[in-house]
mmCIF file of C-alpha atoms in Angstrom:
data_model
loop_
_atom_site.group_PDB
_atom_site.id
_atom_site.type_symbol
_atom_site.label_atom_id
_atom_site.label_comp_id
_atom_site.label_asym_id
_atom_site.label_seq_id
_atom_site.Cartn_x
_atom_site.Cartn_y
_atom_site.Cartn_z
ATOM 1 C CA MET A 1 116.478 141.110 24.712
ATOM 2 C CA ILE A 2 117.843 139.740 27.996
ATOM 3 C CA LYS A 3 116.147 136.379 27.387
ATOM 4 C CA LYS A 4 117.716 136.118 23.936
ATOM 5 C CA SER A 5 121.136 136.970 25.339
ATOM 6 C CA LEU A 6 120.726 134.409 28.113
ATOM 7 C CA LEU A 7 119.620 131.770 25.605
ATOM 8 C CA LEU A 8 122.593 132.545 23.366
ATOM 9 C CA PHE A 9 124.933 132.316 26.331
ATOM 10 C CA CYS A 10 123.506 128.903 27.306
ATOM 11 C CA VAL A 11 123.838 127.583 23.757
ATOM 12 C CA LEU A 12 127.426 128.788 23.535
ATOM 13 C CA ALA A 13 128.243 127.321 26.941
ATOM 14 C CA LEU A 14 126.832 123.936 25.961
ATOM 15 C CA ALA A 15 128.655 124.014 22.642
ATOM 16 C CA GLY A 16 131.879 124.885 24.418
ATOM 17 C CA CYS A 17 131.444 122.076 26.931
ATOM 18 C CA SER A 18 130.758 119.494 24.250
ATOM 19 C CA TYR A 19 133.668 120.775 22.145
ATOM 20 C CA GLY A 20 136.025 120.451 25.102
ATOM 21 C CA GLN A 21 135.254 116.767 25.583
ATOM 22 C CA ASN A 22 138.231 115.868 23.425
ATOM 23 C CA TYR A 23 140.509 117.722 25.846
ATOM 24 C CA LEU A 24 138.936 115.973 28.821
ATOM 25 C CA GLU A 25 139.437 112.548 27.241
ATOM 26 C CA ASN A 26 142.940 113.337 25.939
ATOM 27 C CA PRO A 27 144.435 116.059 28.155
ATOM 28 C CA GLU A 28 147.814 115.729 26.457
ATOM 29 C CA THR A 29 146.317 117.487 23.425
ATOM 30 C CA LEU A 30 145.627 120.622 25.471
ATOM 31 C CA ILE A 31 149.238 121.597 26.028
ATOM 32 C CA ARG A 32 151.874 120.423 23.603
ATOM 33 C CA ASP A 33 155.555 121.240 23.552
ATOM 34 C CA PRO A 34 156.408 121.733 19.867
ATOM 35 C CA HIS A 35 160.121 121.132 20.490
ATOM 36 C CA PHE A 36 159.500 117.807 22.220
ATOM 37 C CA THR A 37 156.880 116.756 19.664
ATOM 38 C CA ASP A 38 159.313 117.424 16.814
ATOM 39 C CA TYR A 39 162.110 115.610 18.686
ATOM 40 C CA LYS A 40 159.890 112.609 19.403
ATOM 41 C CA ASP A 41 158.664 112.379 15.797
ATOM 42 C CA LYS A 42 162.202 112.482 14.436
ATOM 43 C CA ARG A 43 163.416 109.958 17.023
ATOM 44 C CA ASP A 44 160.539 107.593 16.212
ATOM 45 C CA ASN A 45 161.237 107.937 12.483
ATOM 46 C CA LEU A 46 164.908 107.186 13.045
ATOM 47 C CA GLU A 47 164.007 104.111 15.088
ATOM 48 C CA ARG A 48 161.625 102.916 12.361
ATOM 49 C CA GLN A 49 164.389 103.269 9.782
ATOM 50 C CA TYR A 50 166.683 101.162 11.947
ATOM 51 C CA LEU A 51 164.055 98.489 12.592
ATOM 52 C CA ARG A 52 163.341 98.271 8.848
ATOM 53 C CA LYS A 53 167.095 97.835 8.349
ATOM 54 C CA GLU A 54 167.258 100.991 6.215
ATOM 55 C CA ILE A 55 170.165 102.263 8.341
ATOM 56 C CA THR A 56 172.839 100.554 10.400
ATOM 57 C CA TYR A 57 173.016 100.560 14.178
ATOM 58 C CA VAL A 58 175.939 102.988 14.049
ATOM 59 C CA GLU A 59 173.914 105.408 11.903
ATOM 60 C CA TYR A 60 170.979 105.021 14.294
ATOM 61 C CA VAL A 61 173.095 105.818 17.359
ATOM 62 C CA GLU A 62 174.791 108.777 15.642
ATOM 63 C CA GLY A 63 171.448 110.171 14.495
ATOM 64 C CA LYS A 64 169.921 109.696 17.950
ATOM 65 C CA ASP A 65 172.896 111.437 19.571
ATOM 66 C CA ARG A 66 172.544 114.396 17.169
ATOM 67 C CA LEU A 67 168.815 114.632 17.937
ATOM 68 C CA ASP A 68 169.464 114.441 21.685
ATOM 69 C CA GLU A 69 172.109 117.178 21.510
ATOM 70 C CA LYS A 70 169.863 119.440 19.402
ATOM 71 C CA TYR A 71 166.938 118.946 21.778
ATOM 72 C CA ASP A 72 169.146 119.592 24.821
ATOM 73 C CA ARG A 73 170.363 122.863 23.247
ATOM 74 C CA GLU A 74 166.764 123.943 22.553
ATOM 75 C CA VAL A 75 165.728 123.156 26.119
ATOM 76 C CA GLN A 76 168.745 125.025 27.509
ATOM 77 C CA ALA A 77 167.984 128.048 25.308
ATOM 78 C CA ARG A 78 164.388 128.133 26.543
ATOM 79 C CA THR A 79 165.521 127.720 30.139
ATOM 80 C CA ASP A 80 167.954 130.602 29.729
ATOM 81 C CA ILE A 81 165.185 132.840 28.343
ATOM 82 C CA ILE A 82 162.833 131.926 31.178
ATOM 83 C CA SER A 83 165.420 132.446 33.911
ATOM 84 C CA GLN A 84 166.502 135.891 32.672
ATOM 85 C CA ASP A 85 165.699 138.703 35.084
#
């Protein structure tokens, strides 16, 4: 019984180590900030629209400012929650 348990533990440990290789190669996938990821995706999309000439420069700057303000508010709200006593 102990040998079977030890064998199972070794198999699971090896499987876990091989599964974690993706995290070792790309550590940024381990911890992701969903607020920043959403902000970055929307900012990149807005920039693509501008580069494809789907929107004007003024619309691009206004949209980027709105995204920046929204992200700053989200960060401030999280900071306030963390710093509460």
